PDB file of C-alpha atoms in Angstrom:
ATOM      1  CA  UNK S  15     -24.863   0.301  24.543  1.00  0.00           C
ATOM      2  CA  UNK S  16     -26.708  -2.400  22.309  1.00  0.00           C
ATOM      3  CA  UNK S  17     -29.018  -0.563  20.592  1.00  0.00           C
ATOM      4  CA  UNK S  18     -30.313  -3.140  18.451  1.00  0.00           C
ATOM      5  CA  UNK S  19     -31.794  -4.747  22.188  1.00  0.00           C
ATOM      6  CA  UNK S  20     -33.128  -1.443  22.915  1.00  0.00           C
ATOM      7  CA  UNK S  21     -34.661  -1.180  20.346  1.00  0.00           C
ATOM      8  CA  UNK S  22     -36.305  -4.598  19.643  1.00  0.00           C
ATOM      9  CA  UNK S  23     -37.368  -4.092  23.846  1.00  0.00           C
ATOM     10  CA  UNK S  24     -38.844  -0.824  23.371  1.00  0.00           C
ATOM     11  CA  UNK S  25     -41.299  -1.817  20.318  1.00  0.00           C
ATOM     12  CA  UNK S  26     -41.884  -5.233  22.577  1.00  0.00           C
ATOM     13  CA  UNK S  27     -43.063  -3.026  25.405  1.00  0.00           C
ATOM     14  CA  UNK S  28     -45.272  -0.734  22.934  1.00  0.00           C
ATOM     15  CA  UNK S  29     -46.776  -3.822  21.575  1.00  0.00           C
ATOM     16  CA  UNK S  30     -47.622  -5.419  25.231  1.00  0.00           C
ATOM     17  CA  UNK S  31     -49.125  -2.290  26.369  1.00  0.00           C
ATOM     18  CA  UNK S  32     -51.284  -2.588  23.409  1.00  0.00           C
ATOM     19  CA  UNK S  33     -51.628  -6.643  24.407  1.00  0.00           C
ATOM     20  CA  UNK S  34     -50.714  -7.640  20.202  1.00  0.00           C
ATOM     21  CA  UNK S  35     -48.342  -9.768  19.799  1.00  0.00           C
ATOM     22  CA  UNK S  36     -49.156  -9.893  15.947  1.00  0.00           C
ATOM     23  CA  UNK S  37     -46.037 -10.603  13.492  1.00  0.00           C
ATOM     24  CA  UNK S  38     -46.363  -6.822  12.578  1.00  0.00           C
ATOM     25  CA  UNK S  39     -45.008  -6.035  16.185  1.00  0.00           C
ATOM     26  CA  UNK S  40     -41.640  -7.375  14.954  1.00  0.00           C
ATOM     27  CA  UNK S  41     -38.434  -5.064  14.495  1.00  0.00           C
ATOM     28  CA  UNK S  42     -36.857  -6.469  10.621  1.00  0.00           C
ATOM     29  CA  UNK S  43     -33.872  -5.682   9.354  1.00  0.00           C
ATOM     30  CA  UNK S  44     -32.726  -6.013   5.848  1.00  0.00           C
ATOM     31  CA  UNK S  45     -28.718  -6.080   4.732  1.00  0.00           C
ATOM     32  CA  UNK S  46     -27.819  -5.028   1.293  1.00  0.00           C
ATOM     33  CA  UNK S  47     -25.985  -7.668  -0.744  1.00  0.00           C
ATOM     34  CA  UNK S  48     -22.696  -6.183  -1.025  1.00  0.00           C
ATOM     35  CA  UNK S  49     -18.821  -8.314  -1.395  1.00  0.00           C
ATOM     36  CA  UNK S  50     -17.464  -5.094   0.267  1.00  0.00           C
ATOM     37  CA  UNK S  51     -17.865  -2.381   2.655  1.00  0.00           C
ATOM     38  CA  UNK S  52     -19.669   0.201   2.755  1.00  0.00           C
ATOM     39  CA  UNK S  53     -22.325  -1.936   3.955  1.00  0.00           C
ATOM     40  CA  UNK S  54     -26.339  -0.745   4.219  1.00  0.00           C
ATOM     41  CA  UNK S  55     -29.188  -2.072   6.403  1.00  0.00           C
ATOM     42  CA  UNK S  56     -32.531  -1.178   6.678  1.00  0.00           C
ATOM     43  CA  UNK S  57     -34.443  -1.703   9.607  1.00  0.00           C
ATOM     44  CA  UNK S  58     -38.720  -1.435   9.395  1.00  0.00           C
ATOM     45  CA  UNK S  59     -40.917  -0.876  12.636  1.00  0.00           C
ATOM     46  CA  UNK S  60     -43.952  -2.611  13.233  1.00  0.00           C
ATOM     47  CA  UNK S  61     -46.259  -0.465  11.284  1.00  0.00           C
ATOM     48  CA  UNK S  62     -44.087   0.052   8.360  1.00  0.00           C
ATOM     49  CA  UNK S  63     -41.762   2.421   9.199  1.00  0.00           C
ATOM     50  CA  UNK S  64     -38.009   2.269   7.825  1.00  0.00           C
ATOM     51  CA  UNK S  65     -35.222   3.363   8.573  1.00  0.00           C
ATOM     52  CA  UNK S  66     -31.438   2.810   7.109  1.00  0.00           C
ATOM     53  CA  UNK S  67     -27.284   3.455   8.515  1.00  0.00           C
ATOM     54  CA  UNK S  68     -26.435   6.956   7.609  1.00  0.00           C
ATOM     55  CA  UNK S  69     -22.340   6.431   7.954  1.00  0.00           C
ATOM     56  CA  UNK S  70     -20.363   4.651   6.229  1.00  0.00           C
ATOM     57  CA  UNK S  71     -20.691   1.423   7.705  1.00  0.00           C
ATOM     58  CA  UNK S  72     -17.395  -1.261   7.285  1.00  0.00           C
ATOM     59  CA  UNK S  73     -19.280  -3.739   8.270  1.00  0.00           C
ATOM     60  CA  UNK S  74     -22.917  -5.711   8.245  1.00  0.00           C
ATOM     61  CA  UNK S  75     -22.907  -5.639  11.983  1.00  0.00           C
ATOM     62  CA  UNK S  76     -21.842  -1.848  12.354  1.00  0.00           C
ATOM     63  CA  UNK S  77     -24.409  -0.834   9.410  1.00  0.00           C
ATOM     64  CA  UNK S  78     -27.318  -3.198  11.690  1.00  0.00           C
ATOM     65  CA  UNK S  79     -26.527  -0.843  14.337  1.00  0.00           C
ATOM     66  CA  UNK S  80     -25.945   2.599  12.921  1.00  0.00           C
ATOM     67  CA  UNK S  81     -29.988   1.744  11.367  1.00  0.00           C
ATOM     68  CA  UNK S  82     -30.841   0.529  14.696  1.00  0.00           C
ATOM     69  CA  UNK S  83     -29.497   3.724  16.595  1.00  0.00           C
ATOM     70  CA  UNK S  84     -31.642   6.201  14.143  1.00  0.00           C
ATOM     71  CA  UNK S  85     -34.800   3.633  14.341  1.00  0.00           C
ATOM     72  CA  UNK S  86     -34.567   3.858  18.086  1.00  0.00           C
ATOM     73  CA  UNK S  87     -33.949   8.328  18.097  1.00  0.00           C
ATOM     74  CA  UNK S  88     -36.891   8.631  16.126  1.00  0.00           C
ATOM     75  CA  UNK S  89     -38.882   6.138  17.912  1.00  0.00           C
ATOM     76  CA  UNK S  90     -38.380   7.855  21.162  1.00  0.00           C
ATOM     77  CA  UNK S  91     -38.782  11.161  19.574  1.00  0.00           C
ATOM     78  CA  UNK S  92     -42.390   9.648  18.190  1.00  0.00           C
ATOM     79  CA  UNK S  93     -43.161   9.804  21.481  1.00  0.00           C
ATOM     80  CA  UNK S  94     -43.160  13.047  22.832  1.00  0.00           C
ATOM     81  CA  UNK S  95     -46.283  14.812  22.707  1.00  0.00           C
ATOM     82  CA  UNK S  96     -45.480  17.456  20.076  1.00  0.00           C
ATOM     83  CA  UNK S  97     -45.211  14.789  18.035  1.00  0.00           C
ATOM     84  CA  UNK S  98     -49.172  13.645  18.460  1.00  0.00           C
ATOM     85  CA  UNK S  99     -51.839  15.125  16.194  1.00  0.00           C
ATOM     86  CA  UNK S 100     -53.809  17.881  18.094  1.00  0.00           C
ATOM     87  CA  UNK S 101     -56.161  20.418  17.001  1.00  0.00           C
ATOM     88  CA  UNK S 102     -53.264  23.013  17.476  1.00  0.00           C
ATOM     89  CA  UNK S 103     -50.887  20.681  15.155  1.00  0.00           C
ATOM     90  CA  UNK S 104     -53.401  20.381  12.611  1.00  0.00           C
ATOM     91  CA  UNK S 105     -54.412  24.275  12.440  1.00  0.00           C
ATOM     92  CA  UNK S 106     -50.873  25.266  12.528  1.00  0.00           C
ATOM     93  CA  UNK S 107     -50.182  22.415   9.413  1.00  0.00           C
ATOM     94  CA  UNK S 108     -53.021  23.522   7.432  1.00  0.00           C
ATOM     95  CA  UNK S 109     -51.916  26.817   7.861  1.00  0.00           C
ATOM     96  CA  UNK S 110     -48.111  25.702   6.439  1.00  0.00           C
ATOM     97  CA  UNK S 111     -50.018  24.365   3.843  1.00  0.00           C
ATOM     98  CA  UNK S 112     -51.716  27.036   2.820  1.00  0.00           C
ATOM     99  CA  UNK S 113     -48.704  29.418   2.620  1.00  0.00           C
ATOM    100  CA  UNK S 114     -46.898  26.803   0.673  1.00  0.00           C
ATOM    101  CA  UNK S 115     -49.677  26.754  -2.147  1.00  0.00           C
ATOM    102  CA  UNK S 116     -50.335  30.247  -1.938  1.00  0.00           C
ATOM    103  CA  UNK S 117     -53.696  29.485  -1.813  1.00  0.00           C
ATOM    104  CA  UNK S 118     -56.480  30.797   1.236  1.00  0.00           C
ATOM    105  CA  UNK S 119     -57.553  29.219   4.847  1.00  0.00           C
ATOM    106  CA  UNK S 120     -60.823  28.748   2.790  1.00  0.00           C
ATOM    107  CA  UNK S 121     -59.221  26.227   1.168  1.00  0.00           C
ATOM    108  CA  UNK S 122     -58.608  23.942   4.145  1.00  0.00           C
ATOM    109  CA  UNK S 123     -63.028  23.231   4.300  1.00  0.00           C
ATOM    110  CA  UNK S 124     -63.218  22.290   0.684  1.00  0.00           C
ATOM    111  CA  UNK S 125     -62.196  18.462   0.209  1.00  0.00           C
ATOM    112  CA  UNK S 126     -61.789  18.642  -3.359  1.00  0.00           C
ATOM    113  CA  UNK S 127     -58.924  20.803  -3.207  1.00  0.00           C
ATOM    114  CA  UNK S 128     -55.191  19.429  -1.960  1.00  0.00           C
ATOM    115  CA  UNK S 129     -55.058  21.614   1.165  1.00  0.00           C
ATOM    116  CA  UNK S 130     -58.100  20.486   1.944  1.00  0.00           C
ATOM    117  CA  UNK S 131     -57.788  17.064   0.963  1.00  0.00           C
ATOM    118  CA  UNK S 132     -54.638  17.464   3.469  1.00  0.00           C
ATOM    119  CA  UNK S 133     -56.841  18.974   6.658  1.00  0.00           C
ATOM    120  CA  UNK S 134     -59.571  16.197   6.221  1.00  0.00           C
ATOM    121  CA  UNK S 135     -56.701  13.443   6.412  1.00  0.00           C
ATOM    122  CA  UNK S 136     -55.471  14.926   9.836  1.00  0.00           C
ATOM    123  CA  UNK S 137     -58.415  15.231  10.982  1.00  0.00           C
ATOM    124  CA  UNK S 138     -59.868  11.780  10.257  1.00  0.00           C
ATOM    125  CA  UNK S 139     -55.905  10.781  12.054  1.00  0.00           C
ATOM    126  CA  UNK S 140     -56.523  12.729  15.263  1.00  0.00           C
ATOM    127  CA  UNK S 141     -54.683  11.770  18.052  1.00  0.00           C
ATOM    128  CA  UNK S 142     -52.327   9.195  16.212  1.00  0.00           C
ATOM    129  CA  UNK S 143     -47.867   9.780  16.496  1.00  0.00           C
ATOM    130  CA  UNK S 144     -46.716  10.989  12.858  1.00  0.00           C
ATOM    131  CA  UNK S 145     -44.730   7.866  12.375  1.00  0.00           C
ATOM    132  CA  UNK S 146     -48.572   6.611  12.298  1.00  0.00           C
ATOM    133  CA  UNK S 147     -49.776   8.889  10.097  1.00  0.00           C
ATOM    134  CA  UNK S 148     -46.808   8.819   7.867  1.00  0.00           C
ATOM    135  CA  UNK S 149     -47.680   5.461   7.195  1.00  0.00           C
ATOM    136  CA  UNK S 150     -50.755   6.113   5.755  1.00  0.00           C
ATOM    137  CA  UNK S 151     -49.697   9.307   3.835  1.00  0.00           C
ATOM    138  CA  UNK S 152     -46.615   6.753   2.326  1.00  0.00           C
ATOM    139  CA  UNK S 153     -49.528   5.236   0.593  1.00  0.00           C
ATOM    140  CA  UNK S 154     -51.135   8.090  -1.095  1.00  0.00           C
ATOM    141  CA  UNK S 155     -47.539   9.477  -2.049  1.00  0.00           C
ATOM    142  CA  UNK S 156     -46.952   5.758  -4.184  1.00  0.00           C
ATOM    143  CA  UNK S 157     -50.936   6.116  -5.327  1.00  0.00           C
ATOM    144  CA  UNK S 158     -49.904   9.836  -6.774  1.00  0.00           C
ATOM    145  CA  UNK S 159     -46.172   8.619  -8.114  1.00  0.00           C
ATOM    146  CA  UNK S 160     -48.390   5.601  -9.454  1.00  0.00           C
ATOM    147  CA  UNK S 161     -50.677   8.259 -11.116  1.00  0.00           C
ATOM    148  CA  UNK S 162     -53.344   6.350  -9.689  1.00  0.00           C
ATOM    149  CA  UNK S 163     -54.768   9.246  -7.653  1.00  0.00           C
ATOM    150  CA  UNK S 164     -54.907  10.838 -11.155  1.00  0.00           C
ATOM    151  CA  UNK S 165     -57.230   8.539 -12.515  1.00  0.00           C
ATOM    152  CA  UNK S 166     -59.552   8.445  -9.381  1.00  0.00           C
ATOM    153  CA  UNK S 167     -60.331  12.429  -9.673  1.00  0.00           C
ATOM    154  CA  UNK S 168     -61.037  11.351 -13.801  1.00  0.00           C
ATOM    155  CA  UNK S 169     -63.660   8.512 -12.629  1.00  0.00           C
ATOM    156  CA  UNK S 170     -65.055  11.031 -10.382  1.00  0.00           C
ATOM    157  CA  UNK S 171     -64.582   9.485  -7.020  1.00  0.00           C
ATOM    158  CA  UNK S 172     -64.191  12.475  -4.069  1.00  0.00           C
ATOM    159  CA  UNK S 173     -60.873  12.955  -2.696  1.00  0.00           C
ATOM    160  CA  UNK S 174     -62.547  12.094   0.578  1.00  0.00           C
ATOM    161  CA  UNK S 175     -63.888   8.568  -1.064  1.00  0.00           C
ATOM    162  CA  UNK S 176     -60.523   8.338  -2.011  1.00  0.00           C
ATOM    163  CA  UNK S 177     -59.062   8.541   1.468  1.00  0.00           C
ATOM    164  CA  UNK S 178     -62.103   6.929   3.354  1.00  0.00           C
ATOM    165  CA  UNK S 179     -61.078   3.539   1.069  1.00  0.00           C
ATOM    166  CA  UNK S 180     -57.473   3.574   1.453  1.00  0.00           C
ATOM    167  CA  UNK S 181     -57.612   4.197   4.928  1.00  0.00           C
ATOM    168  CA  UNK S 182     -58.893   0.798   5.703  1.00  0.00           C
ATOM    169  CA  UNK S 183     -56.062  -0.513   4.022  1.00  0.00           C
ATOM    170  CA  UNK S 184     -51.965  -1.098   4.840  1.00  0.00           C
ATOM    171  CA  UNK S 185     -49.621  -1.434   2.239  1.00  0.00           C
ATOM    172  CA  UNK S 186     -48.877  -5.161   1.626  1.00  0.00           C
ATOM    173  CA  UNK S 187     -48.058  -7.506  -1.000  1.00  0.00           C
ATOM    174  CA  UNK S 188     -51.024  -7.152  -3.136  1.00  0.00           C
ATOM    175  CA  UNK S 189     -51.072  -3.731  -3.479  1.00  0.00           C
ATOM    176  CA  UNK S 190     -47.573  -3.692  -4.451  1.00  0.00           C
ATOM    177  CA  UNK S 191     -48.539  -6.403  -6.913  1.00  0.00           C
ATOM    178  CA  UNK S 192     -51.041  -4.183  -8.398  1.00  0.00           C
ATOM    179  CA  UNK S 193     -49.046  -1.258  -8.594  1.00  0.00           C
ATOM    180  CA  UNK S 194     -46.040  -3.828 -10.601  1.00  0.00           C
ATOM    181  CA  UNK S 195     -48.639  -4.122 -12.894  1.00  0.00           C
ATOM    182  CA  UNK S 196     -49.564  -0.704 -13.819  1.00  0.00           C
ATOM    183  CA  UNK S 197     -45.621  -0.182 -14.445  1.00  0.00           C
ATOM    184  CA  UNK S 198     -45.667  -2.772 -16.472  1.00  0.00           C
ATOM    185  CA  UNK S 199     -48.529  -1.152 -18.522  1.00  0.00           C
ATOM    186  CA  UNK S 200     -46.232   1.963 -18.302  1.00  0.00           C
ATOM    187  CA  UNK S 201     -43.405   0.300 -19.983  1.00  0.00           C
ATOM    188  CA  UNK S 202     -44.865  -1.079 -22.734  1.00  0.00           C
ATOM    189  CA  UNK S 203     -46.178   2.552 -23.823  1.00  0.00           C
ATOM    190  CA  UNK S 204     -43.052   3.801 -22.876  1.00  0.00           C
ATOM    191  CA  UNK S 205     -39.808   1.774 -23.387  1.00  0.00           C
ATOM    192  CA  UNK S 206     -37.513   2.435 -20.704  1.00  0.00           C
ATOM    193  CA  UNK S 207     -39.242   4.105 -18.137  1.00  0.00           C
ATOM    194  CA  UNK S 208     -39.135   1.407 -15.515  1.00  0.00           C
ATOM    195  CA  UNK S 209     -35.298   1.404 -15.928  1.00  0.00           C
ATOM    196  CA  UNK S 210     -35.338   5.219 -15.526  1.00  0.00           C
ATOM    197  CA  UNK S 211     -38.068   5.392 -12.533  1.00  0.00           C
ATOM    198  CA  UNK S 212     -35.986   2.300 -10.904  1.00  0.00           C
ATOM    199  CA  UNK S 213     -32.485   4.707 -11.150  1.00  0.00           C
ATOM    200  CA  UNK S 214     -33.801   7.450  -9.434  1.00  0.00           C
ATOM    201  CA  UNK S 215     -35.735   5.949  -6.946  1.00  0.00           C
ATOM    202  CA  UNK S 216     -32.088   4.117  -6.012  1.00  0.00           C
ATOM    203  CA  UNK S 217     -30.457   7.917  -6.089  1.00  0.00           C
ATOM    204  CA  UNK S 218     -33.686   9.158  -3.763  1.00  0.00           C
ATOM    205  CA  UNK S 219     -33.401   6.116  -1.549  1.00  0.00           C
ATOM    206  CA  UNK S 220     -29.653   6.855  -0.791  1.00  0.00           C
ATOM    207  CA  UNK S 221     -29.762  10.462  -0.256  1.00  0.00           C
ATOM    208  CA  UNK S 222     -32.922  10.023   2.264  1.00  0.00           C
ATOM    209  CA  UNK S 223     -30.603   7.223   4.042  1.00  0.00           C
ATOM    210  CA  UNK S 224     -27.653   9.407   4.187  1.00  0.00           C
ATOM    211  CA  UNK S 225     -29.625  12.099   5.924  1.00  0.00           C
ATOM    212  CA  UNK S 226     -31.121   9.925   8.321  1.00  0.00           C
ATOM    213  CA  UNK S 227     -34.853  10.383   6.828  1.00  0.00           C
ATOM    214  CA  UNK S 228     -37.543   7.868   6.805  1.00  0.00           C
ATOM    215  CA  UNK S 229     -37.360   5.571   4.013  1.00  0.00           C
ATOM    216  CA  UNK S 230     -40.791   3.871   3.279  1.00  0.00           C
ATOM    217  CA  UNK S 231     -41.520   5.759   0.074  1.00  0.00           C
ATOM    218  CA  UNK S 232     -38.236   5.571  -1.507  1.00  0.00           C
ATOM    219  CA  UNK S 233     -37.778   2.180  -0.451  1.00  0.00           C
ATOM    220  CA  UNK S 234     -41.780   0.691  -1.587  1.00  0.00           C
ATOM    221  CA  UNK S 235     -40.768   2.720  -4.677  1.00  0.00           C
ATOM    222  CA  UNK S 236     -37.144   0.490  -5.238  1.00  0.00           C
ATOM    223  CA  UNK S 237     -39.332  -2.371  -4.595  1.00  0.00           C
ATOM    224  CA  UNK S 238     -42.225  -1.803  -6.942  1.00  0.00           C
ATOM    225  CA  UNK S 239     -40.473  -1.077  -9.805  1.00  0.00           C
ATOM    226  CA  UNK S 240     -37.825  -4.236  -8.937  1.00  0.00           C
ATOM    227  CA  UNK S 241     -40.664  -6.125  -8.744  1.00  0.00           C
ATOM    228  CA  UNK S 242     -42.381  -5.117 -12.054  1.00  0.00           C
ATOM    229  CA  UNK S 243     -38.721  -5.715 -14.365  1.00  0.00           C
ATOM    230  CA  UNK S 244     -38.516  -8.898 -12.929  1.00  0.00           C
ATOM    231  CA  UNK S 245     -42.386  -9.784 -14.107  1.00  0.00           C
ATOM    232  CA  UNK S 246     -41.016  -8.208 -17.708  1.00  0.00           C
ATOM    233  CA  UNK S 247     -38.049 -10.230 -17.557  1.00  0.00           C
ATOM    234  CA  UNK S 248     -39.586 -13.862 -16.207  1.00  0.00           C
ATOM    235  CA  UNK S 249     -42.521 -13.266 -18.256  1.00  0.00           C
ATOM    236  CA  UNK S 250     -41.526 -10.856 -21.595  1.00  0.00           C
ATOM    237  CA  UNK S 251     -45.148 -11.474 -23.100  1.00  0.00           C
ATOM    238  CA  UNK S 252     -47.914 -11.322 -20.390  1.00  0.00           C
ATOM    239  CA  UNK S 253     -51.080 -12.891 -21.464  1.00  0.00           C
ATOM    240  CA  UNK S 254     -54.444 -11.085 -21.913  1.00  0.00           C
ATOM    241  CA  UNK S 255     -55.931 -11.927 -18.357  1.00  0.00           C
ATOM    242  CA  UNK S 256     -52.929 -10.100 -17.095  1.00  0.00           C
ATOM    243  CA  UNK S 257     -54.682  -6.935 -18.941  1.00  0.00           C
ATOM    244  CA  UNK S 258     -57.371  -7.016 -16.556  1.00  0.00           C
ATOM    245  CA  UNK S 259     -55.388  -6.394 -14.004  1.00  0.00           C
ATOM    246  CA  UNK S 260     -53.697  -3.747 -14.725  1.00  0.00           C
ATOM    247  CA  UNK S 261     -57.111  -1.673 -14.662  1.00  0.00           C
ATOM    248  CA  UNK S 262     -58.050   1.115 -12.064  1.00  0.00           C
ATOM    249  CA  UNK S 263     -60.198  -1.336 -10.766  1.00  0.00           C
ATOM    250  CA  UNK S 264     -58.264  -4.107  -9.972  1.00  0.00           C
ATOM    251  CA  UNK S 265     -56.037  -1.551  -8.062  1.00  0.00           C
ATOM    252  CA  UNK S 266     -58.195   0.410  -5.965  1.00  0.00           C
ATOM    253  CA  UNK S 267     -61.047  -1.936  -5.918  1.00  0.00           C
ATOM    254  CA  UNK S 268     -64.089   0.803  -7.075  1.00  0.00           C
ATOM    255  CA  UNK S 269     -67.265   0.085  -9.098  1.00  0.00           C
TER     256      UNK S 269
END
């Protein structure tokens, strides 16, 4: 069974029933530089999802495969019905929700708290797969490990402004830029931190892949942070226009 072929020909058939043939309907894979087994790959769907090998892998081709085997499980899975945002899902996660932060249903119609934050996003994402909607909640789990969300609620702007702006956008190489930058900001108030973040976002990344998890957020984290030393490192003393950009604004793009 070549399940790197199955997989490439089921997302080619998604993306023809949708009639895009866009570069984001390509399967990628990505092999970890390593001069020995065990050897990782990561494979990303179109759309953004990732996924990684979960055994021990003894070689680049076996590790392609293992990530192309859980890609393809939880592709099919993404299909089945259960899996769609309905009405019933979305009571039954706002309900979850609201046992988990002990707070009440009332909760779920006010926008300026999480759980209801949480409803209005499902809501605004009826009738997508999760693997659609994860992608979008991937990039308000970076925007609150950022602590970008943070300073959103201090400049006023409505959790629901929040979402209604970042839902227009996917993740891609400028945001990651901008979020580089605000490390950077982090690092010179705080010596070390990238170094720290950077170690356990390798541990998180490695534990999700060993459990056969989605890896988006642990793996945009890795990235990020990569990203950001290597500014440090290339350029040790960034110049004052640089400063501008590390500002709320330049991120998220508000008044």
């Amino acid at each position: 069974m070549n399940v790197v072929s199955m997989l490439q020909e089921f997302w080619e058939s998604k993306q023809q029933q949708k009639a895009t043939f866009s570069s984001e309907g390509l399967v990628v894979y990505e092999s970890m530089p390593s001069s020995g087994p065990p050897f990782v790959s990561y494979v990303t769907l179109p759309g953004g999802s990732c996924f990684g090998n979960f055994q021990c892998c003894l070689s680049r081709a076996e590790a392609r495969r293992d990530a192309a085997k859980v890609a393809l499980i939880n592709s099919l899975f993404n299909e089945l019905p259960s899996r769609r945002i309905t009405k019933e899902f979305i009571m039954e996660s706002v309900q979850e929700a609201v046992a988990s932060t002990r707070g009440t249903l009332d909760d779920a119609d006010d926008p300026s708290t999480s759980v209801g934050a949480y409803h209005y996003m499902l809501e605004s994402n009826m009738g997508k797969t999760m693997l659609e909607f994860q992608e979008l909640m991937t990039i308000f789990q970076l925007l609150h490990w950022n602590g970008s969300l943070k300073a959103l609620r201090e400049t006023k702007c409505s959790r629901q402004e929040v979402i209604s702006y970042y839902s227009q956008y996917s993740l891609d190489e400028k945001m990651r830029s901008h979020m580089a930058l605000d490390w950077i900001m982090k690092e010179r108030e705080s010596p070390g931190i990238l170094s720290q973040e950077l170690r356990a976002a390798l541990g998180q990344l490695e534990e999700a892949r060993k459990a056969g998890q989605e890896l988006r957020f642990y793996k945009e984290k890795k990235e990020i942070l990569s990203l950001a030393l290597t500014q440090i490192y290339s350029d040790p003393d960034p110049s004052s226009p640089s400063d501008d950009q590390l500002s709320l604004t330049a991120l998220c793009g508000y008044h």
